[in-house]
Amino acid sequence: MFTGIVQTTGRVISVKHTGDNAEIDILPAADNYSEEIKTGDSISVNGVCLTVTSVDKGSLKFTVVKETLSKTNLEELNAGEYLNLEKAMTVNSKLDGHLVQGHVDTTGKINRITENLGSHEFFISFSSKFRDFIIKIGSISVDGVSLTIAEITEETDEGIEIKIAVIPHTYQNTAFKHLKEGDTVNIEFDMMGKYIKRIFENNIK
């Protein structure tokens, strides 16, 4: 479980495809970030919960299976790109964001990026089948970052577009500063909303 508060970014050192899986090697930007990380630990990598397979001279290695690749933007990963990293929360962790499982629900496309009074506004679209999981001023995880849906800007039978506002601190300290129009992002909807929808559906049957 994670909070959606990114602790550091990581640069992709290498991506090696072995059969249906991919082996990725990431070097965290923060000094000594990997010191307390050991093999078997869970790390949020762009919002995807992955298991550390080894730690080597500060870099973190992960194996990404076929299903995860097909459902996330890790399938498009290349060496030199930057990702958001967060260690799993503990019982003593502060919950500054919202509860994020690291189980990506879908991917979205960045339609456009605008700058407004120092903040950056990202307009992101995804399938309309997830319409019941979003509300204005509700929580959402985008590439592992806990954010607020500022506005639902478009809603059709085919798709939904939302606007999220990223403050300067978040923009500068996450991989958001490397994103551009047309990029794919990982989306995880608020866990509480998914449970409520499930309970509601069961009660009306």
mmCIF file of C-alpha atoms in Angstrom:
data_model
loop_
_atom_site.group_PDB
_atom_site.id
_atom_site.type_symbol
_atom_site.label_atom_id
_atom_site.label_comp_id
_atom_site.label_asym_id
_atom_site.label_seq_id
_atom_site.Cartn_x
_atom_site.Cartn_y
_atom_site.Cartn_z
ATOM 1 C CA MET A 1 0.000 0.000 0.000
ATOM 2 C CA PHE A 2 1.201 3.505 -0.830
ATOM 3 C CA THR A 3 0.236 7.138 -0.215
ATOM 4 C CA GLY A 4 0.765 8.635 -3.661
ATOM 5 C CA ILE A 5 3.426 11.001 -2.306
ATOM 6 C CA VAL A 6 6.424 10.441 -4.572
ATOM 7 C CA GLN A 7 9.705 10.210 -2.660
ATOM 8 C CA THR A 8 12.069 10.490 -5.607
ATOM 9 C CA THR A 9 12.301 9.889 -9.324
ATOM 10 C CA GLY A 10 14.363 7.194 -10.984
ATOM 11 C CA ARG A 11 16.131 7.017 -14.330
ATOM 12 C CA VAL A 12 15.740 3.839 -16.346
ATOM 13 C CA ILE A 13 19.190 2.330 -16.857
ATOM 14 C CA SER A 14 18.066 -0.586 -18.995
ATOM 15 C CA VAL A 15 15.038 -2.543 -20.185
ATOM 16 C CA LYS A 16 15.600 -6.149 -21.223
ATOM 17 C CA HIS A 17 12.784 -8.278 -22.609
ATOM 18 C CA THR A 18 12.986 -11.966 -21.726
ATOM 19 C CA GLY A 19 10.143 -13.932 -23.243
ATOM 20 C CA ASP A 20 6.905 -12.212 -22.226
ATOM 21 C CA ASN A 21 8.499 -10.420 -19.279
ATOM 22 C CA ALA A 22 10.735 -7.380 -18.946
ATOM 23 C CA GLU A 23 13.676 -6.820 -16.608
ATOM 24 C CA ILE A 24 14.078 -3.151 -15.723
ATOM 25 C CA ASP A 25 16.955 -1.478 -13.908
ATOM 26 C CA ILE A 26 16.272 1.906 -12.277
ATOM 27 C CA LEU A 27 18.683 4.322 -10.593
ATOM 28 C CA PRO A 28 16.921 6.528 -8.000
ATOM 29 C CA ALA A 29 17.745 10.242 -8.138
ATOM 30 C CA ALA A 30 17.868 10.714 -4.361
ATOM 31 C CA ASP A 31 21.174 9.909 -2.688
ATOM 32 C CA ASN A 32 21.150 6.756 -0.553
ATOM 33 C CA TYR A 33 17.506 6.040 -1.466
ATOM 34 C CA SER A 34 18.253 2.344 -1.954
ATOM 35 C CA GLU A 35 20.194 1.863 1.293
ATOM 36 C CA GLU A 36 17.297 0.396 3.296
ATOM 37 C CA ILE A 37 15.676 -1.384 0.351
ATOM 38 C CA LYS A 38 16.186 -5.127 0.106
ATOM 39 C CA THR A 39 15.207 -7.906 -2.273
ATOM 40 C CA GLY A 40 11.496 -8.673 -1.921
ATOM 41 C CA ASP A 41 10.435 -5.140 -0.955
ATOM 42 C CA SER A 42 7.489 -3.525 -2.719
ATOM 43 C CA ILE A 43 8.064 -0.247 -4.562
ATOM 44 C CA SER A 44 5.579 1.880 -6.474
ATOM 45 C CA VAL A 45 7.078 2.459 -9.921
ATOM 46 C CA ASN A 46 4.944 4.981 -11.816
ATOM 47 C CA GLY A 47 2.034 3.786 -9.702
ATOM 48 C CA VAL A 48 2.666 0.076 -10.323
ATOM 49 C CA CYS A 49 3.439 -2.074 -7.286
ATOM 50 C CA LEU A 50 6.576 -4.045 -8.179
ATOM 51 C CA THR A 51 8.837 -6.364 -6.200
ATOM 52 C CA VAL A 52 12.538 -5.610 -5.980
ATOM 53 C CA THR A 53 14.468 -8.569 -7.400
ATOM 54 C CA SER A 54 17.907 -7.185 -6.532
ATOM 55 C CA VAL A 55 19.760 -4.074 -5.397
ATOM 56 C CA ASP A 56 23.087 -3.396 -7.100
ATOM 57 C CA LYS A 57 25.231 -0.318 -6.373
ATOM 58 C CA GLY A 58 22.153 1.752 -5.612
ATOM 59 C CA SER A 59 20.133 0.693 -8.642
ATOM 60 C CA LEU A 60 16.906 -1.282 -8.261
ATOM 61 C CA LYS A 61 15.987 -4.202 -10.477
ATOM 62 C CA PHE A 62 12.455 -5.424 -11.135
ATOM 63 C CA THR A 63 10.766 -8.120 -13.213
ATOM 64 C CA VAL A 64 7.566 -6.971 -14.923
ATOM 65 C CA VAL A 65 5.270 -9.756 -16.115
ATOM 66 C CA LYS A 66 3.254 -9.800 -19.333
ATOM 67 C CA GLU A 67 -0.094 -8.881 -17.735
ATOM 68 C CA THR A 68 1.378 -5.841 -15.986
ATOM 69 C CA LEU A 69 3.126 -4.716 -19.152
ATOM 70 C CA SER A 70 -0.091 -4.952 -21.158
ATOM 71 C CA LYS A 71 -2.102 -2.899 -18.648
ATOM 72 C CA THR A 72 0.393 -0.118 -17.870
ATOM 73 C CA ASN A 73 2.736 2.344 -19.526
ATOM 74 C CA LEU A 74 5.706 0.206 -18.477
ATOM 75 C CA GLU A 75 5.208 -1.606 -21.789
ATOM 76 C CA GLU A 76 6.451 1.552 -23.549
ATOM 77 C CA LEU A 77 9.440 2.057 -21.251
ATOM 78 C CA ASN A 78 12.846 2.939 -22.699
ATOM 79 C CA ALA A 79 16.273 3.505 -21.193
ATOM 80 C CA GLY A 80 16.837 7.121 -20.175
ATOM 81 C CA GLU A 81 13.243 7.812 -19.171
ATOM 82 C CA TYR A 82 12.206 8.922 -15.684
ATOM 83 C CA LEU A 83 9.719 7.283 -13.321
ATOM 84 C CA ASN A 84 8.110 8.100 -9.975
ATOM 85 C CA LEU A 85 9.207 5.996 -6.995
ATOM 86 C CA GLU A 86 7.655 5.435 -3.570
ATOM 87 C CA LYS A 87 8.450 2.851 -0.914
ATOM 88 C CA ALA A 88 5.536 0.928 0.587
ATOM 89 C CA MET A 89 3.936 2.649 3.564
ATOM 90 C CA THR A 90 4.218 1.263 7.095
ATOM 91 C CA VAL A 91 1.838 1.416 10.060
ATOM 92 C CA ASN A 92 3.743 4.516 11.194
ATOM 93 C CA SER A 93 3.602 6.314 7.835
ATOM 94 C CA LYS A 94 1.856 9.652 7.437
ATOM 95 C CA LEU A 95 -1.028 9.502 4.973
ATOM 96 C CA ASP A 96 -0.470 12.821 3.208
ATOM 97 C CA GLY A 97 -2.056 11.698 -0.071
ATOM 98 C CA HIS A 98 -4.665 8.943 -0.259
ATOM 99 C CA LEU A 99 -4.574 5.146 -0.135
ATOM 100 C CA VAL A 100 -3.002 3.845 -3.342
ATOM 101 C CA GLN A 101 -2.740 0.094 -3.910
ATOM 102 C CA GLY A 102 -0.376 0.122 -6.854
ATOM 103 C CA HIS A 103 -2.934 -1.787 -8.934
ATOM 104 C CA VAL A 104 -3.404 0.235 -12.115
ATOM 105 C CA ASP A 105 -7.008 0.310 -13.364
ATOM 106 C CA THR A 106 -6.343 1.725 -16.816
ATOM 107 C CA THR A 107 -4.078 4.007 -18.781
ATOM 108 C CA GLY A 108 -4.888 7.498 -19.971
ATOM 109 C CA LYS A 109 -3.616 9.774 -22.710
ATOM 110 C CA ILE A 110 -2.374 13.307 -22.119
ATOM 111 C CA ASN A 111 -4.319 15.430 -24.595
ATOM 112 C CA ARG A 112 -2.751 18.761 -23.688
ATOM 113 C CA ILE A 113 -0.728 20.549 -21.029
ATOM 114 C CA THR A 114 -1.217 24.195 -20.117
ATOM 115 C CA GLU A 115 0.504 26.474 -17.620
ATOM 116 C CA ASN A 116 -1.606 28.602 -15.307
ATOM 117 C CA LEU A 117 -0.074 30.929 -12.703
ATOM 118 C CA GLY A 118 2.933 28.680 -12.207
ATOM 119 C CA SER A 119 0.977 25.446 -12.003
ATOM 120 C CA HIS A 120 0.599 22.981 -14.861
ATOM 121 C CA GLU A 121 -2.793 21.675 -15.944
ATOM 122 C CA PHE A 122 -2.893 18.220 -17.506
ATOM 123 C CA PHE A 123 -5.922 17.157 -19.557
ATOM 124 C CA ILE A 124 -6.122 13.358 -19.556
ATOM 125 C CA SER A 125 -8.605 11.096 -21.343
ATOM 126 C CA PHE A 126 -9.572 7.466 -20.737
ATOM 127 C CA SER A 127 -12.436 5.035 -21.364
ATOM 128 C CA SER A 128 -15.934 6.046 -20.272
ATOM 129 C CA LYS A 129 -16.449 2.659 -18.577
ATOM 130 C CA PHE A 130 -14.664 4.159 -15.569
ATOM 131 C CA ARG A 131 -17.082 7.088 -15.246
ATOM 132 C CA ASP A 132 -18.495 5.837 -11.927
ATOM 133 C CA PHE A 133 -15.091 6.076 -10.239
ATOM 134 C CA ILE A 134 -14.505 9.799 -10.717
ATOM 135 C CA ILE A 135 -16.004 12.895 -9.131
ATOM 136 C CA LYS A 136 -14.976 16.523 -9.236
ATOM 137 C CA ILE A 137 -12.508 17.248 -6.409
ATOM 138 C CA GLY A 138 -12.091 13.496 -5.927
ATOM 139 C CA SER A 139 -8.779 11.672 -5.535
ATOM 140 C CA ILE A 140 -6.958 9.905 -8.342
ATOM 141 C CA SER A 141 -3.485 8.432 -8.781
ATOM 142 C CA VAL A 142 -1.687 9.367 -12.003
ATOM 143 C CA ASP A 143 1.672 7.636 -12.515
ATOM 144 C CA GLY A 144 1.697 6.995 -8.774
ATOM 145 C CA VAL A 145 1.071 10.613 -7.754
ATOM 146 C CA SER A 146 -1.910 11.367 -5.509
ATOM 147 C CA LEU A 147 -3.825 14.178 -7.214
ATOM 148 C CA THR A 148 -7.215 15.867 -7.179
ATOM 149 C CA ILE A 149 -9.566 15.905 -10.151
ATOM 150 C CA ALA A 150 -10.010 19.634 -10.708
ATOM 151 C CA GLU A 151 -12.675 19.224 -13.357
ATOM 152 C CA ILE A 152 -14.377 16.704 -15.621
ATOM 153 C CA THR A 153 -13.920 18.578 -18.884
ATOM 154 C CA GLU A 154 -15.580 16.186 -21.324
ATOM 155 C CA GLU A 155 -17.809 13.133 -21.059
ATOM 156 C CA THR A 156 -19.136 11.065 -23.958
ATOM 157 C CA ASP A 157 -20.198 7.454 -24.486
ATOM 158 C CA GLU A 158 -16.676 6.671 -25.698
ATOM 159 C CA GLY A 159 -14.451 8.540 -23.309
ATOM 160 C CA ILE A 160 -13.912 10.959 -20.459
ATOM 161 C CA GLU A 161 -11.440 13.800 -20.118
ATOM 162 C CA ILE A 162 -10.382 15.192 -16.754
ATOM 163 C CA LYS A 163 -8.218 18.125 -15.732
ATOM 164 C CA ILE A 164 -5.675 17.850 -12.949
ATOM 165 C CA ALA A 165 -3.656 20.784 -11.649
ATOM 166 C CA VAL A 166 -0.070 20.044 -10.645
ATOM 167 C CA ILE A 167 1.525 22.581 -8.297
ATOM 168 C CA PRO A 168 5.131 23.711 -8.951
ATOM 169 C CA HIS A 169 6.602 21.600 -6.117
ATOM 170 C CA THR A 170 4.993 18.394 -7.411
ATOM 171 C CA TYR A 171 5.881 19.247 -11.004
ATOM 172 C CA GLN A 172 9.558 19.810 -10.204
ATOM 173 C CA ASN A 173 9.958 16.814 -7.880
ATOM 174 C CA THR A 174 8.230 14.129 -9.948
ATOM 175 C CA ALA A 175 8.456 12.757 -13.466
ATOM 176 C CA PHE A 176 5.586 15.057 -14.468
ATOM 177 C CA LYS A 177 8.145 17.592 -15.690
ATOM 178 C CA HIS A 178 9.206 15.065 -18.340
ATOM 179 C CA LEU A 179 5.685 14.348 -19.639
ATOM 180 C CA LYS A 180 4.432 15.713 -22.942
ATOM 181 C CA GLU A 181 1.242 15.702 -24.972
ATOM 182 C CA GLY A 182 0.414 12.258 -26.339
ATOM 183 C CA ASP A 183 2.154 10.390 -23.512
ATOM 184 C CA THR A 184 0.452 7.492 -21.741
ATOM 185 C CA VAL A 185 -0.022 7.610 -17.958
ATOM 186 C CA ASN A 186 -1.077 4.987 -15.416
ATOM 187 C CA ILE A 187 -4.353 5.633 -13.614
ATOM 188 C CA GLU A 188 -5.640 4.130 -10.389
ATOM 189 C CA PHE A 189 -9.023 5.290 -9.149
ATOM 190 C CA ASP A 190 -9.852 5.890 -5.496
ATOM 191 C CA MET A 191 -10.120 2.538 -3.730
ATOM 192 C CA MET A 192 -13.040 3.684 -1.572
ATOM 193 C CA GLY A 193 -15.059 4.612 -4.646
ATOM 194 C CA LYS A 194 -14.548 1.150 -6.122
ATOM 195 C CA TYR A 195 -15.716 -0.554 -2.926
ATOM 196 C CA ILE A 196 -18.781 1.689 -2.686
ATOM 197 C CA LYS A 197 -19.727 0.912 -6.290
ATOM 198 C CA ARG A 198 -19.366 -2.820 -5.614
ATOM 199 C CA ILE A 199 -21.538 -2.657 -2.483
ATOM 200 C CA PHE A 200 -24.173 -0.601 -4.287
ATOM 201 C CA GLU A 201 -24.323 -3.044 -7.212
ATOM 202 C CA ASN A 202 -24.730 -6.028 -4.869
ATOM 203 C CA ASN A 203 -27.511 -4.346 -2.896
ATOM 204 C CA ILE A 204 -29.682 -3.618 -5.931
ATOM 205 C CA LYS A 205 -29.550 -7.146 -7.351
#
